[in-house]
Amino acid sequence: LGIPVFAIVDTNSNPELVQFPIPANDDASKSIQLIMNVVGKAIEDGLSERKVDKEDADRKEADEAAIAEKTEADTES
């Protein structure tokens, strides 16, 4: 399928079987919880950043449209 695989890889695992191995103790719930908290925070940060980027792009597009409209109105006068 070509889907990149992220996996927690312990000493009894083969890290060559995954594209993005995360070295950690896969038997300890606190280890897994810590990793999942970091991954969750990264997702939240990425979504927030994407929202800001989209708002900036929308604002830029609106500004460019307003400038084009003003230029067109000035040319017609």
mmCIF file of N, CA and C in Angstrom, residues 10-65:
data_model
loop_
_atom_site.group_PDB
_atom_site.id
_atom_site.type_symbol
_atom_site.label_atom_id
_atom_site.label_comp_id
_atom_site.label_asym_id
_atom_site.label_seq_id
_atom_site.Cartn_x
_atom_site.Cartn_y
_atom_site.Cartn_z
ATOM 1 N N ASP A 10 11.428 -2.196 20.355
ATOM 2 C CA ASP A 10 12.166 -2.607 21.548
ATOM 3 C C ASP A 10 13.399 -3.406 21.109
ATOM 4 N N THR A 11 14.199 -3.830 22.063
ATOM 5 C CA THR A 11 15.413 -4.585 21.738
ATOM 6 C C THR A 11 15.114 -5.943 21.116
ATOM 7 N N ASN A 12 13.905 -6.432 21.273
ATOM 8 C CA ASN A 12 13.551 -7.729 20.686
ATOM 9 C C ASN A 12 12.807 -7.577 19.355
ATOM 10 N N SER A 13 12.922 -6.398 18.731
ATOM 11 C CA SER A 13 12.246 -6.133 17.458
ATOM 12 C C SER A 13 13.278 -5.815 16.380
ATOM 13 N N ASN A 14 12.876 -5.963 15.139
ATOM 14 C CA ASN A 14 13.747 -5.636 14.013
ATOM 15 C C ASN A 14 13.372 -4.250 13.492
ATOM 16 N N PRO A 15 14.214 -3.230 13.728
ATOM 17 C CA PRO A 15 13.882 -1.868 13.302
ATOM 18 C C PRO A 15 13.886 -1.688 11.790
ATOM 19 N N GLU A 16 14.434 -2.645 11.056
ATOM 20 C CA GLU A 16 14.472 -2.533 9.599
ATOM 21 C C GLU A 16 13.124 -2.839 8.956
ATOM 22 N N LEU A 17 12.172 -3.327 9.737
ATOM 23 C CA LEU A 17 10.858 -3.662 9.190
ATOM 24 C C LEU A 17 9.912 -2.467 9.150
ATOM 25 N N VAL A 18 10.310 -1.352 9.755
ATOM 26 C CA VAL A 18 9.468 -0.148 9.761
ATOM 27 C C VAL A 18 10.264 1.026 9.211
ATOM 28 N N GLN A 19 9.567 1.978 8.625
ATOM 29 C CA GLN A 19 10.239 3.142 8.054
ATOM 30 C C GLN A 19 10.672 4.134 9.135
ATOM 31 N N PHE A 20 9.887 4.248 10.202
ATOM 32 C CA PHE A 20 10.172 5.217 11.252
ATOM 33 C C PHE A 20 10.128 4.533 12.621
ATOM 34 N N PRO A 21 11.219 3.862 13.000
ATOM 35 C CA PRO A 21 11.236 3.197 14.302
ATOM 36 C C PRO A 21 11.386 4.198 15.444
ATOM 37 N N ILE A 22 10.658 3.974 16.520
ATOM 38 C CA ILE A 22 10.762 4.784 17.733
ATOM 39 C C ILE A 22 11.346 3.871 18.806
ATOM 40 N N PRO A 23 12.627 4.070 19.159
ATOM 41 C CA PRO A 23 13.221 3.187 20.164
ATOM 42 C C PRO A 23 12.615 3.447 21.540
ATOM 43 N N ALA A 24 12.003 2.430 22.113
ATOM 44 C CA ALA A 24 11.368 2.580 23.428
ATOM 45 C C ALA A 24 10.970 1.210 23.956
ATOM 46 N N ASN A 25 10.603 1.193 25.216
ATOM 47 C CA ASN A 25 10.128 -0.032 25.853
ATOM 48 C C ASN A 25 8.647 -0.200 25.519
ATOM 49 N N ASP A 26 8.340 -1.147 24.669
ATOM 50 C CA ASP A 26 6.948 -1.335 24.248
ATOM 51 C C ASP A 26 6.123 -2.139 25.248
ATOM 52 N N ASP A 27 6.740 -2.547 26.354
ATOM 53 C CA ASP A 27 6.012 -3.277 27.393
ATOM 54 C C ASP A 27 5.560 -2.371 28.534
ATOM 55 N N ALA A 28 6.116 -1.175 28.611
ATOM 56 C CA ALA A 28 5.806 -0.263 29.718
ATOM 57 C C ALA A 28 4.725 0.723 29.293
ATOM 58 N N SER A 29 3.627 0.734 30.023
ATOM 59 C CA SER A 29 2.513 1.618 29.662
ATOM 60 C C SER A 29 2.909 3.086 29.768
ATOM 61 N N LYS A 30 3.780 3.438 30.712
ATOM 62 C CA LYS A 30 4.204 4.843 30.839
ATOM 63 C C LYS A 30 5.027 5.281 29.630
ATOM 64 N N SER A 31 5.831 4.395 29.106
ATOM 65 C CA SER A 31 6.620 4.697 27.913
ATOM 66 C C SER A 31 5.696 4.960 26.723
ATOM 67 N N ILE A 32 4.731 4.091 26.547
ATOM 68 C CA ILE A 32 3.778 4.237 25.445
ATOM 69 C C ILE A 32 2.948 5.503 25.626
ATOM 70 N N GLN A 33 2.524 5.770 26.860
ATOM 71 C CA GLN A 33 1.729 6.967 27.137
ATOM 72 C C GLN A 33 2.528 8.229 26.818
ATOM 73 N N LEU A 34 3.794 8.261 27.201
ATOM 74 C CA LEU A 34 4.644 9.420 26.921
ATOM 75 C C LEU A 34 4.766 9.649 25.419
ATOM 76 N N ILE A 35 5.038 8.593 24.686
ATOM 77 C CA ILE A 35 5.180 8.713 23.233
ATOM 78 C C ILE A 35 3.877 9.179 22.598
ATOM 79 N N MET A 36 2.755 8.620 23.021
ATOM 80 C CA MET A 36 1.471 9.012 22.435
ATOM 81 C C MET A 36 1.115 10.456 22.774
ATOM 82 N N ASN A 37 1.491 10.924 23.971
ATOM 83 C CA ASN A 37 1.270 12.329 24.321
ATOM 84 C C ASN A 37 2.070 13.250 23.407
ATOM 85 N N VAL A 38 3.315 12.881 23.129
ATOM 86 C CA VAL A 38 4.156 13.687 22.237
ATOM 87 C C VAL A 38 3.582 13.683 20.819
ATOM 88 N N VAL A 39 3.169 12.516 20.346
ATOM 89 C CA VAL A 39 2.578 12.416 19.007
ATOM 90 C C VAL A 39 1.286 13.233 18.933
ATOM 91 N N GLY A 40 0.438 13.116 19.947
ATOM 92 C CA GLY A 40 -0.814 13.881 19.975
ATOM 93 C C GLY A 40 -0.570 15.377 19.966
ATOM 94 N N LYS A 41 0.409 15.839 20.742
ATOM 95 C CA LYS A 41 0.750 17.270 20.791
ATOM 96 C C LYS A 41 1.263 17.737 19.430
ATOM 97 N N ALA A 42 2.071 16.913 18.774
ATOM 98 C CA ALA A 42 2.583 17.268 17.449
ATOM 99 C C ALA A 42 1.443 17.400 16.439
ATOM 100 N N ILE A 43 0.463 16.521 16.533
ATOM 101 C CA ILE A 43 -0.700 16.598 15.638
ATOM 102 C C ILE A 43 -1.478 17.881 15.901
ATOM 103 N N GLU A 44 -1.728 18.190 17.170
ATOM 104 C CA GLU A 44 -2.441 19.425 17.519
ATOM 105 C C GLU A 44 -1.692 20.647 17.001
ATOM 106 N N ASP A 45 -0.374 20.681 17.199
ATOM 107 C CA ASP A 45 0.429 21.813 16.729
ATOM 108 C C ASP A 45 0.366 21.939 15.211
ATOM 109 N N GLY A 46 0.448 20.806 14.521
ATOM 110 C CA GLY A 46 0.385 20.824 13.061
ATOM 111 C C GLY A 46 -0.954 21.325 12.545
ATOM 112 N N LEU A 47 -2.035 20.900 13.175
ATOM 113 C CA LEU A 47 -3.364 21.364 12.766
ATOM 114 C C LEU A 47 -3.525 22.860 13.011
ATOM 115 N N SER A 48 -3.017 23.341 14.142
ATOM 116 C CA SER A 48 -3.087 24.776 14.445
ATOM 117 C C SER A 48 -2.279 25.579 13.434
ATOM 118 N N GLU A 49 -1.089 25.088 13.117
ATOM 119 C CA GLU A 49 -0.238 25.781 12.151
ATOM 120 C C GLU A 49 -0.889 25.811 10.774
ATOM 121 N N ARG A 50 -1.496 24.699 10.385
ATOM 122 C CA ARG A 50 -2.169 24.643 9.086
ATOM 123 C C ARG A 50 -3.333 25.633 9.042
ATOM 124 N N LYS A 51 -4.059 25.767 10.155
ATOM 125 C CA LYS A 51 -5.178 26.707 10.209
ATOM 126 C C LYS A 51 -4.679 28.137 10.042
ATOM 127 N N VAL A 52 -3.591 28.482 10.725
ATOM 128 C CA VAL A 52 -3.021 29.829 10.619
ATOM 129 C C VAL A 52 -2.547 30.080 9.190
ATOM 130 N N ASP A 53 -1.874 29.095 8.585
ATOM 131 C CA ASP A 53 -1.404 29.244 7.205
ATOM 132 C C ASP A 53 -2.569 29.466 6.249
ATOM 133 N N LYS A 54 -3.672 28.744 6.450
ATOM 134 C CA LYS A 54 -4.840 28.907 5.580
ATOM 135 C C LYS A 54 -5.454 30.287 5.760
ATOM 136 N N GLU A 55 -5.550 30.754 7.007
ATOM 137 C CA GLU A 55 -6.093 32.089 7.260
ATOM 138 C C GLU A 55 -5.218 33.152 6.613
ATOM 139 N N ASP A 56 -3.899 32.992 6.699
ATOM 140 C CA ASP A 56 -2.980 33.940 6.066
ATOM 141 C C ASP A 56 -3.149 33.936 4.551
ATOM 142 N N ALA A 57 -3.279 32.751 3.963
ATOM 143 C CA ALA A 57 -3.453 32.642 2.516
ATOM 144 C C ALA A 57 -4.779 33.264 2.086
ATOM 145 N N ASP A 58 -5.838 33.030 2.859
ATOM 146 C CA ASP A 58 -7.144 33.623 2.543
ATOM 147 C C ASP A 58 -7.083 35.144 2.627
ATOM 148 N N ARG A 59 -6.396 35.655 3.653
ATOM 149 C CA ARG A 59 -6.263 37.098 3.822
ATOM 150 C C ARG A 59 -5.470 37.703 2.661
ATOM 151 N N LYS A 60 -4.394 37.032 2.259
ATOM 152 C CA LYS A 60 -3.576 37.513 1.145
ATOM 153 C C LYS A 60 -4.393 37.521 -0.142
ATOM 154 N N GLU A 61 -5.164 36.468 -0.356
ATOM 155 C CA GLU A 61 -6.001 36.383 -1.549
ATOM 156 C C GLU A 61 -7.039 37.508 -1.570
ATOM 157 N N ALA A 62 -7.638 37.791 -0.419
ATOM 158 C CA ALA A 62 -8.628 38.871 -0.334
ATOM 159 C C ALA A 62 -7.968 40.224 -0.593
ATOM 160 N N ASP A 63 -6.769 40.427 -0.052
ATOM 161 C CA ASP A 63 -6.044 41.681 -0.280
ATOM 162 C C ASP A 63 -5.707 41.855 -1.755
ATOM 163 N N GLU A 64 -5.249 40.788 -2.396
ATOM 164 C CA GLU A 64 -4.912 40.859 -3.819
ATOM 165 C C GLU A 64 -6.149 41.140 -4.664
ATOM 166 N N ALA A 65 -7.280 40.555 -4.294
ATOM 167 C CA ALA A 65 -8.522 40.794 -5.030
ATOM 168 C C ALA A 65 -8.958 42.247 -4.871
#
